[in-house]
PDB file of C-alpha atoms in Angstrom:
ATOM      1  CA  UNK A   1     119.863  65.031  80.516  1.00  0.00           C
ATOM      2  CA  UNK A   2     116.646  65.000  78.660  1.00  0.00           C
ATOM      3  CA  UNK A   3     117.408  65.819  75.126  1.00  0.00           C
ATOM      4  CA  UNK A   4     115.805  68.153  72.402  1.00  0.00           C
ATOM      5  CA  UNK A   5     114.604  68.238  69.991  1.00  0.00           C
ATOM      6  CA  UNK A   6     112.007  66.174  70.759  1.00  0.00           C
ATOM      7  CA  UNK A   7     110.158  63.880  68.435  1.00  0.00           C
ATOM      8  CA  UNK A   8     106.551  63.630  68.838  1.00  0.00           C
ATOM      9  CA  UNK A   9     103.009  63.190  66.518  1.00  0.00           C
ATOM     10  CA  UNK A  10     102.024  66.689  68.710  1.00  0.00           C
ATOM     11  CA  UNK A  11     104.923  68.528  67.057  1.00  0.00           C
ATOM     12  CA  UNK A  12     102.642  70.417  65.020  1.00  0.00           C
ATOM     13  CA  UNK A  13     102.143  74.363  63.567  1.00  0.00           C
ATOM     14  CA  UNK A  14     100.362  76.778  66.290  1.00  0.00           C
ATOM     15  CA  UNK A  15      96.978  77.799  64.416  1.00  0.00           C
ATOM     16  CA  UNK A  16      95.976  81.675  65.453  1.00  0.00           C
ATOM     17  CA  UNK A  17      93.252  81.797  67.950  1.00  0.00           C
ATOM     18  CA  UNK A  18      93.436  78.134  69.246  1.00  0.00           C
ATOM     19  CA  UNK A  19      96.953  78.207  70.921  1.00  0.00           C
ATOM     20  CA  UNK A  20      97.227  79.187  74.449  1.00  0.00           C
ATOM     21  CA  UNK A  21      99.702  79.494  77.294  1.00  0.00           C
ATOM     22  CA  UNK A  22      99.238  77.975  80.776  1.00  0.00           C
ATOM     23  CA  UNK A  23     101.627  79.354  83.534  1.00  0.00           C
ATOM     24  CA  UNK A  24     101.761  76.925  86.748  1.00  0.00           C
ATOM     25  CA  UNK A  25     101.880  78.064  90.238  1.00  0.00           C
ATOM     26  CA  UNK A  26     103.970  80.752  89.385  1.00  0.00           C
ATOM     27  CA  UNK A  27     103.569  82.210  93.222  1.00  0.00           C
ATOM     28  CA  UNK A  28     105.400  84.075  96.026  1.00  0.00           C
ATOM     29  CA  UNK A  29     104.702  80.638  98.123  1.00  0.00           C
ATOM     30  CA  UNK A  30     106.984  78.756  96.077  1.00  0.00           C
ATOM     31  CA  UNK A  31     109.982  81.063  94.754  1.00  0.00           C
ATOM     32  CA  UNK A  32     110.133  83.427  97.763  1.00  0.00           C
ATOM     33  CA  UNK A  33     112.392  81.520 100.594  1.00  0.00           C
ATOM     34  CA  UNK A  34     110.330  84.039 103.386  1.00  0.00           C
ATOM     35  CA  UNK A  35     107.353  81.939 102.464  1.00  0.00           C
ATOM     36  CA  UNK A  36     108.924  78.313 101.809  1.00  0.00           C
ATOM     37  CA  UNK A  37     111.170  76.848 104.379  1.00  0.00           C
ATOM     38  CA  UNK A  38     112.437  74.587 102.186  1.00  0.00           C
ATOM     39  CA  UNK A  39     113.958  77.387  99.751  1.00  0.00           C
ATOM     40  CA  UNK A  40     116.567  78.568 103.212  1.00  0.00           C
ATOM     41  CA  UNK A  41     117.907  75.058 102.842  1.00  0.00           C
ATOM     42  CA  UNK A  42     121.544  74.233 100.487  1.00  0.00           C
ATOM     43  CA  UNK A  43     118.970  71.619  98.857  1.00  0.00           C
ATOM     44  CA  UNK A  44     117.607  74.719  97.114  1.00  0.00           C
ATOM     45  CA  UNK A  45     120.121  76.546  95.656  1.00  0.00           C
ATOM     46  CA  UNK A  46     119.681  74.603  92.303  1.00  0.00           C
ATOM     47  CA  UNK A  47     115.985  75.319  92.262  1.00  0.00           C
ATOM     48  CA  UNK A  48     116.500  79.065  92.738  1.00  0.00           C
ATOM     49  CA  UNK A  49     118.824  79.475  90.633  1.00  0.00           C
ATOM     50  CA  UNK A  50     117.101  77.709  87.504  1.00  0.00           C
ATOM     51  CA  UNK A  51     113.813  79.392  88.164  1.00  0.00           C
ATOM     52  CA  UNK A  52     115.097  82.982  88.525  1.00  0.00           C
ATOM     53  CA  UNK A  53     118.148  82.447  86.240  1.00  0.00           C
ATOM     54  CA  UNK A  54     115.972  80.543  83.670  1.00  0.00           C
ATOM     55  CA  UNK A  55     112.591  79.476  84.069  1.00  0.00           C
ATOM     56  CA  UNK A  56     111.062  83.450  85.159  1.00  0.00           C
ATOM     57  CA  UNK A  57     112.932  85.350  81.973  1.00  0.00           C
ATOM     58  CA  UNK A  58     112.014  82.769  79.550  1.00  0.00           C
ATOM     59  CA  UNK A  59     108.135  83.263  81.101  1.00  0.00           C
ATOM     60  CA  UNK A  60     108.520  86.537  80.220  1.00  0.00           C
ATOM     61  CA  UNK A  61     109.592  86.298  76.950  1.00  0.00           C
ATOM     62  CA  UNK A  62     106.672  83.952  76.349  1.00  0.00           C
ATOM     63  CA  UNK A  63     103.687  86.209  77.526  1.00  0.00           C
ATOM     64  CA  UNK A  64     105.087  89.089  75.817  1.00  0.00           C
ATOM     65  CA  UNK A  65     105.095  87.389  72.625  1.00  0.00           C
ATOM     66  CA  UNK A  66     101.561  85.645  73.681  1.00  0.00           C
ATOM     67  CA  UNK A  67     100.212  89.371  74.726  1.00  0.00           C
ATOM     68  CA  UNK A  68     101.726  90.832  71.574  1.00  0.00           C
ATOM     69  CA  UNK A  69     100.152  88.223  69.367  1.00  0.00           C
ATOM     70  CA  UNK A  70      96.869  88.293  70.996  1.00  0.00           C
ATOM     71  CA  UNK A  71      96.941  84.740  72.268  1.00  0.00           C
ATOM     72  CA  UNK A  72      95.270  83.447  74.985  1.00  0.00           C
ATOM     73  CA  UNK A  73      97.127  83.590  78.376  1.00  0.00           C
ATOM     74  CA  UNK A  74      96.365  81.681  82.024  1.00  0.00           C
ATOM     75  CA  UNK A  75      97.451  81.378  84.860  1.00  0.00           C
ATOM     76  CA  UNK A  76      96.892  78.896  87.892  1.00  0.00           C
ATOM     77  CA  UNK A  77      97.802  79.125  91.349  1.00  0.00           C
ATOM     78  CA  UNK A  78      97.280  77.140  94.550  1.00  0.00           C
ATOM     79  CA  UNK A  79      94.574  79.402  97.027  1.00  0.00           C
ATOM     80  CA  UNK A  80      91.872  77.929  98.959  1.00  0.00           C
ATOM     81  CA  UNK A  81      88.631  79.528  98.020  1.00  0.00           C
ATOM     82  CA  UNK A  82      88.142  80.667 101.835  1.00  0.00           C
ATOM     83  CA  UNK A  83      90.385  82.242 104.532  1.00  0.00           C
ATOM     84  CA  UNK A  84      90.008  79.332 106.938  1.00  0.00           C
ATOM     85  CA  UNK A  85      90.518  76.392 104.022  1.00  0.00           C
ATOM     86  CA  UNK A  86      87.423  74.119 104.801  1.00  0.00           C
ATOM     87  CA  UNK A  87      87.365  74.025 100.884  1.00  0.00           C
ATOM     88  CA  UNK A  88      90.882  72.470 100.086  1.00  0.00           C
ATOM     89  CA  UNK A  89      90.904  68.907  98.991  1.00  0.00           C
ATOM     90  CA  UNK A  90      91.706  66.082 101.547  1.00  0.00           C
ATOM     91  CA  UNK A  91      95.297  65.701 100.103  1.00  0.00           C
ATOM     92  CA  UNK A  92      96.392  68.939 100.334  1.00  0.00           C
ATOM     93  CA  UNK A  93      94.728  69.051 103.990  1.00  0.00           C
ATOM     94  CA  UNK A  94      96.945  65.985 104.990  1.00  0.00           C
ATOM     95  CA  UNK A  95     100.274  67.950 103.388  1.00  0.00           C
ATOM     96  CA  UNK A  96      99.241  70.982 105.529  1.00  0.00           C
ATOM     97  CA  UNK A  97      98.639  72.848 102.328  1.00  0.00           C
ATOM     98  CA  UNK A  98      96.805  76.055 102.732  1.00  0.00           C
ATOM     99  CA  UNK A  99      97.331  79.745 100.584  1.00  0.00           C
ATOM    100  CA  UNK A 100      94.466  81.464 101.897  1.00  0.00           C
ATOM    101  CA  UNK A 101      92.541  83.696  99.869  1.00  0.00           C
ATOM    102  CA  UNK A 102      93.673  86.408  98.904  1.00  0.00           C
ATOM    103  CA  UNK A 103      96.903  86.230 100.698  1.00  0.00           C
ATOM    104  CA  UNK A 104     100.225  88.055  99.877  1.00  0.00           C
ATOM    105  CA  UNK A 105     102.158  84.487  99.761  1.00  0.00           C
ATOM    106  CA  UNK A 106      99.670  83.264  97.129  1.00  0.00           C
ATOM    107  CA  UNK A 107     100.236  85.975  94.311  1.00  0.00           C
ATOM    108  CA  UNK A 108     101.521  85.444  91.560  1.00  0.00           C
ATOM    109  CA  UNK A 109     105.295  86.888  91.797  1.00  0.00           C
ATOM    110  CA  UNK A 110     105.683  90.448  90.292  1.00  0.00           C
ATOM    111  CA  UNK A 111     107.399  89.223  87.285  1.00  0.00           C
ATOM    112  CA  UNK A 112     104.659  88.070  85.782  1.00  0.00           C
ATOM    113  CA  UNK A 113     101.539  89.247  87.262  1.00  0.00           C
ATOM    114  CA  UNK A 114      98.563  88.739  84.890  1.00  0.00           C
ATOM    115  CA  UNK A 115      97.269  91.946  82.885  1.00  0.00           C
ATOM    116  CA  UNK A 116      93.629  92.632  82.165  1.00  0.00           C
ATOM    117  CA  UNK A 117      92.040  90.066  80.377  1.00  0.00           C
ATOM    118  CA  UNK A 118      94.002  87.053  81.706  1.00  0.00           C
ATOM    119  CA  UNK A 119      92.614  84.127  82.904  1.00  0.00           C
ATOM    120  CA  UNK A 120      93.560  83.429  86.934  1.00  0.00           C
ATOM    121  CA  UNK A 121      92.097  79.921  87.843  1.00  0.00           C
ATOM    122  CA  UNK A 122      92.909  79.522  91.682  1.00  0.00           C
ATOM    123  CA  UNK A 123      93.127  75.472  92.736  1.00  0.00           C
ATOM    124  CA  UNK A 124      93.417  72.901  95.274  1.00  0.00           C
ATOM    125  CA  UNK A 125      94.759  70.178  94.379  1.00  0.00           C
ATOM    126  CA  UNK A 126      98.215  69.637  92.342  1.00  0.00           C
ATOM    127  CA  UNK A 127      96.110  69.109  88.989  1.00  0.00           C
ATOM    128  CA  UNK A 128      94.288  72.497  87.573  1.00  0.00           C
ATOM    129  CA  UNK A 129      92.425  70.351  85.512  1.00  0.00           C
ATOM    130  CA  UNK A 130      90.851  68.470  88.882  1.00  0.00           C
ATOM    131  CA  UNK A 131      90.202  71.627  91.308  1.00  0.00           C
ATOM    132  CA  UNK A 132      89.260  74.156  88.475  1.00  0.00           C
ATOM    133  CA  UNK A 133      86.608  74.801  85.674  1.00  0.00           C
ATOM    134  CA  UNK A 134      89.554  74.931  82.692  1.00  0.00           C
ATOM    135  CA  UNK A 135      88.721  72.757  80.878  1.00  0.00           C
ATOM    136  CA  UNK A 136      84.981  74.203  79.987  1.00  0.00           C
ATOM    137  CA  UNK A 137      87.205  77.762  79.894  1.00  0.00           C
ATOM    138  CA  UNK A 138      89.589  76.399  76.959  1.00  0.00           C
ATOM    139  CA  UNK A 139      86.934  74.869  75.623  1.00  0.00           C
ATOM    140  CA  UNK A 140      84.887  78.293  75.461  1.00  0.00           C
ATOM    141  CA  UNK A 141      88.279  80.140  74.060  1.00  0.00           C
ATOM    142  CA  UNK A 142      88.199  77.118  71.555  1.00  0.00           C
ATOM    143  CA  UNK A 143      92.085  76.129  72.647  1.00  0.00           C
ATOM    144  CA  UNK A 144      93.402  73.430  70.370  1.00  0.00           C
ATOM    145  CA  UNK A 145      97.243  74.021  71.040  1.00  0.00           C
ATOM    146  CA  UNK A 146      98.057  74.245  74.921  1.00  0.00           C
ATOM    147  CA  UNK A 147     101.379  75.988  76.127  1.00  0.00           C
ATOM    148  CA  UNK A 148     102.461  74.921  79.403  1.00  0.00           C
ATOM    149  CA  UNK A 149     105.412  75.842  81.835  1.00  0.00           C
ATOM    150  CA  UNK A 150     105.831  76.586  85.010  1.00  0.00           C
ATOM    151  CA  UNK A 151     106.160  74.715  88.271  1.00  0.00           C
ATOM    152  CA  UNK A 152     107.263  72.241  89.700  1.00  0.00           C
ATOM    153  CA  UNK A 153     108.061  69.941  86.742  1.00  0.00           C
ATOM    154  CA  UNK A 154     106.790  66.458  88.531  1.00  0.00           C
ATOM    155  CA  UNK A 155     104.106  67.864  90.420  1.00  0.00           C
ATOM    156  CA  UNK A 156     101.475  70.221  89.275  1.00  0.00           C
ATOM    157  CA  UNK A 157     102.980  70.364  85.673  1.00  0.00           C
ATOM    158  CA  UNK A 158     102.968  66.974  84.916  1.00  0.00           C
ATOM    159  CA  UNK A 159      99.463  67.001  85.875  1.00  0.00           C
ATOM    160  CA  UNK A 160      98.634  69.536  83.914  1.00  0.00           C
ATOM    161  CA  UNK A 161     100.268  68.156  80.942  1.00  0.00           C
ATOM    162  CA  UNK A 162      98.706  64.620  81.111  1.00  0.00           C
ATOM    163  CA  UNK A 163      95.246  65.778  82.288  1.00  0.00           C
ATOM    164  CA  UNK A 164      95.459  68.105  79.046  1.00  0.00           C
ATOM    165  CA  UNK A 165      95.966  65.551  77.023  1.00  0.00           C
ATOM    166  CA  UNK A 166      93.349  63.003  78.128  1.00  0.00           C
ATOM    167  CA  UNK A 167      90.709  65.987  77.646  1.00  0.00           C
ATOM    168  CA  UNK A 168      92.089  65.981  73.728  1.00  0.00           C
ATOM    169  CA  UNK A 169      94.253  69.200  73.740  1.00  0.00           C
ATOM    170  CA  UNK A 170      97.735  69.250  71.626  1.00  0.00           C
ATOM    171  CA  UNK A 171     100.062  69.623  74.749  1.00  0.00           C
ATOM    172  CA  UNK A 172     103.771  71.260  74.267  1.00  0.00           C
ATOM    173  CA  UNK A 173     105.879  71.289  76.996  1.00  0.00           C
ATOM    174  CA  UNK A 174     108.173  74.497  77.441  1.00  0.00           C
ATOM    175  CA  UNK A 175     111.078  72.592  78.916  1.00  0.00           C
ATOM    176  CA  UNK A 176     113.521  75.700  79.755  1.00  0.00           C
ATOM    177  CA  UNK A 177     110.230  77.507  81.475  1.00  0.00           C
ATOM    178  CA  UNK A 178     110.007  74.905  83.779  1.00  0.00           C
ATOM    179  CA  UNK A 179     111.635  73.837  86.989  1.00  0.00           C
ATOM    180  CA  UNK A 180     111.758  71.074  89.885  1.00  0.00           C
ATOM    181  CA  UNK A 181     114.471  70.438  92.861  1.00  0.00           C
ATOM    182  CA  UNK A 182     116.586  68.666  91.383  1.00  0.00           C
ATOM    183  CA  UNK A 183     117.939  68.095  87.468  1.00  0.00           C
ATOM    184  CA  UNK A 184     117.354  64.224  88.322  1.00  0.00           C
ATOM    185  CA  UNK A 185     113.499  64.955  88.893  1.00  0.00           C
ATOM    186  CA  UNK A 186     113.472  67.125  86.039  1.00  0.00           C
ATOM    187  CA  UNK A 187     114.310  64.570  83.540  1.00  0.00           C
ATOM    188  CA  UNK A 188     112.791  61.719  84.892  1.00  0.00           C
ATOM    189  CA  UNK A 189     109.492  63.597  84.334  1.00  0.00           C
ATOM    190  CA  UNK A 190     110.485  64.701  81.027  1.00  0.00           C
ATOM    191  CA  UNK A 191     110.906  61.373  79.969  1.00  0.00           C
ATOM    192  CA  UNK A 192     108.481  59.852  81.899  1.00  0.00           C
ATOM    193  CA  UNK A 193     105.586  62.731  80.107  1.00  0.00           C
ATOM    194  CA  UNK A 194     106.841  62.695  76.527  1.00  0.00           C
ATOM    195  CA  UNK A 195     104.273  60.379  75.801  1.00  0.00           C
ATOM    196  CA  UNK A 196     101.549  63.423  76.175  1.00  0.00           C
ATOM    197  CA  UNK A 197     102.931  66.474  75.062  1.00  0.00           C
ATOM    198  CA  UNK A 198     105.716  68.058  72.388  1.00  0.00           C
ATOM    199  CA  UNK A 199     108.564  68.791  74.729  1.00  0.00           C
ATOM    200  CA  UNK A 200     110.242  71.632  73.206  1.00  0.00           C
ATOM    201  CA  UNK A 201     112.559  75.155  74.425  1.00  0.00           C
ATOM    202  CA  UNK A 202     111.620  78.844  74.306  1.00  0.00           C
ATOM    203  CA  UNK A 203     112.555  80.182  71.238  1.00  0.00           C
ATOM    204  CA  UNK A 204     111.079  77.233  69.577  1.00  0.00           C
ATOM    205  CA  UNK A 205     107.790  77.926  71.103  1.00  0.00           C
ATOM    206  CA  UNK A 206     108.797  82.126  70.135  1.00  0.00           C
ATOM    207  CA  UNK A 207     109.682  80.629  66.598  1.00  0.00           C
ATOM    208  CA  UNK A 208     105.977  78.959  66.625  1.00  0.00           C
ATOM    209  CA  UNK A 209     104.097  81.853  67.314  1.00  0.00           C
ATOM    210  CA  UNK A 210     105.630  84.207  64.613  1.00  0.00           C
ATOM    211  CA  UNK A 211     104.757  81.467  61.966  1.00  0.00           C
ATOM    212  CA  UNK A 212     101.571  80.641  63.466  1.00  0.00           C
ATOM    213  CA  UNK A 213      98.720  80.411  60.650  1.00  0.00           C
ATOM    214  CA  UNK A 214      94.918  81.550  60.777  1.00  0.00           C
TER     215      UNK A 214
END
């Protein structure tokens, strides 16, 4: 098990007006078992369990202390652009990957649907960094300290960690917020990412934001 706290360079204060939170994927397509065929199997009691046990309260505790401080907040989700797809990148036409727009299975899950003023970034490909215009956004909100959970852990998250990081943004890594299938996966990417971001829990990141300086 991937242990905290975790040392890093990146451990560093949240300054007011440059720290953001990134939610990933957060969608009806991939924590409702109507939508995902994979979430009827016994393979996925572990994932449910951690992400509406764990991963979707502590989510909520971090956007209502990002809304009540006045942070920034955004969200990605996998949608095509179109209804039919043509638009989705080759990989996720080879994985048979399509959320069409605008479609009930691509929403974000009640839980945590965005409120006015937050950013929704739909994408096609597993990094939002790739299939999206963030990084001019962030830049434009003048985001030095990027917040990131969501899921899965060794898919789109570790993406958006690593591609985050390359582009010069201090990355922390909200390990409780996040989930993938297996504990296994889940620290293998934690240790494999730790390299990139400030891998840290909840109230740490809570703790953060109540000290954070101008």
């Amino acid at each position: 098990m991937f242990s905290l706290p975790h040392r890093s360079p990146r451990d560093l204060p949240f300054v007011t007006d440059h720290t953001a939170l990134l939610l990933v994927d957060m969608q009806r397509a991939w924590l409702e078992p109507q939508y995902d065929p994979h979430l009827n199997g016994p393979d996925a009691e572990y994932f449910l369990t951690r992400t509406h046990m764990q991963v979707v309260p502590n989510q909520r505790r971090l956007l209502s202390a990002f809304r009540q401080a006045r942070q920034n907040v955004l969200h990605t989700l996998i949608e095509s652009l179109t209804a039919d797809g043509r638009d989705r990148s080759l990989d996720h036409k080879l994985s048979d990957m399509h959320l069409p727009k605008g479609s009930e299975q691509a929403r974000i899950i009640d839980d945590l649907t965005p409120v006015e003023n937050e950013i929704v970034l739909p994408k096609t490909s597993s990094g939002v960094f790739n299939s999206t215009n963030i990084d001019y956004v962030l830049r434009n909100l003048e985001t030095r300290h990027l917040i990131i959970a969501g899921i899965v852990t060794d898919q789109c998250v570790d993406m958006a960690v690593r591609d985050a990081a390359d582009r010069g943004y201090l990355v922390t890594l909200v390990e409780d917020a996040c989930a993938t299938y297996t504990p296994a996966r889940h620290d293998a990417c934690l240790n494999a990412i730790k390299g990139y971001c400030w891998i840290t829990d909840t109230q740490t990141v809570l703790g953060r934001l109540q000290e954070m300086r101008p």
